[in-house]
XYZ file of C-alpha atoms in Angstrom:
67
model
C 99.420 126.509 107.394
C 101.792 124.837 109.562
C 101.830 120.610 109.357
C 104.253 117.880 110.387
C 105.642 115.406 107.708
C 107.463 112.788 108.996
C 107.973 114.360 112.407
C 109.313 117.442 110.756
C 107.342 120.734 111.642
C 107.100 122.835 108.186
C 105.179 125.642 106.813
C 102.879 125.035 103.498
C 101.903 127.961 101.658
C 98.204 128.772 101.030
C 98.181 126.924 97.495
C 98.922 123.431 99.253
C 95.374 122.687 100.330
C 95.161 118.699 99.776
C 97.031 115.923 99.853
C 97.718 115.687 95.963
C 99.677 119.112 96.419
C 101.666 117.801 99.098
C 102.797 115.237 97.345
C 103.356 117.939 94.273
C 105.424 120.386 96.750
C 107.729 117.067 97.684
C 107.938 115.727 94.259
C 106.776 112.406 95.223
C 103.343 112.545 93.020
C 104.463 109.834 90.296
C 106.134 107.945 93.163
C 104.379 104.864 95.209
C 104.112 106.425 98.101
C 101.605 105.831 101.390
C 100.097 108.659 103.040
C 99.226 108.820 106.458
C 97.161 111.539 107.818
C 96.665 111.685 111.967
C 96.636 108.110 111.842
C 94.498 107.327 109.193
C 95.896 105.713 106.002
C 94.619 107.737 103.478
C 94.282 105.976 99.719
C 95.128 107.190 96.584
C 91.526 107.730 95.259
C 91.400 110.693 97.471
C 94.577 112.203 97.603
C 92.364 114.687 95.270
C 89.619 115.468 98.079
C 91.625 115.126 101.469
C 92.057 118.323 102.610
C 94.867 119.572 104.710
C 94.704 121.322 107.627
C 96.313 123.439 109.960
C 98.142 121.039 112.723
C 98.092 117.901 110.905
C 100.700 115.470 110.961
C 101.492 113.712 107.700
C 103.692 110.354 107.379
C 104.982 110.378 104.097
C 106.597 106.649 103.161
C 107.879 106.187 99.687
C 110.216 103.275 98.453
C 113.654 103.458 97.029
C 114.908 101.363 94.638
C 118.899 99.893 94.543
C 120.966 97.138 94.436
């Protein structure tokens, strides 16, 4: 399946299906992070049940911490 995150075009394989494996394949699942799917905030209740498909573009935003 090919998506865009954050403008980027990449290529998921078949065992990212939702958006709780995205944020597994980026390392950003224990992060606070807000998802954006075509436009559409999607909440962290269903990160489990939001499928992914092909052509979608993702905004991934996650803060960093510093000083």
């Amino acid at each position: 399946m090919n998506i865009r995150v954050n403008g980027e075009k990449i290529e998921l394989s078949s065992t990212v299906k939702v958006i709780e494996d995205l944020l597994v394949f980026f390392e950003l699942q224990e992060r606070l992070v807000i998802v954006e799917q075509n436009r559409e905030i999607v909440t962290k209740e269903e990160y489990q049940s939001t499928k992914l498909g092909d052509g979608d573009e993702i905004e991934l935003v996650h803060f960093v911490g510093g000083g």
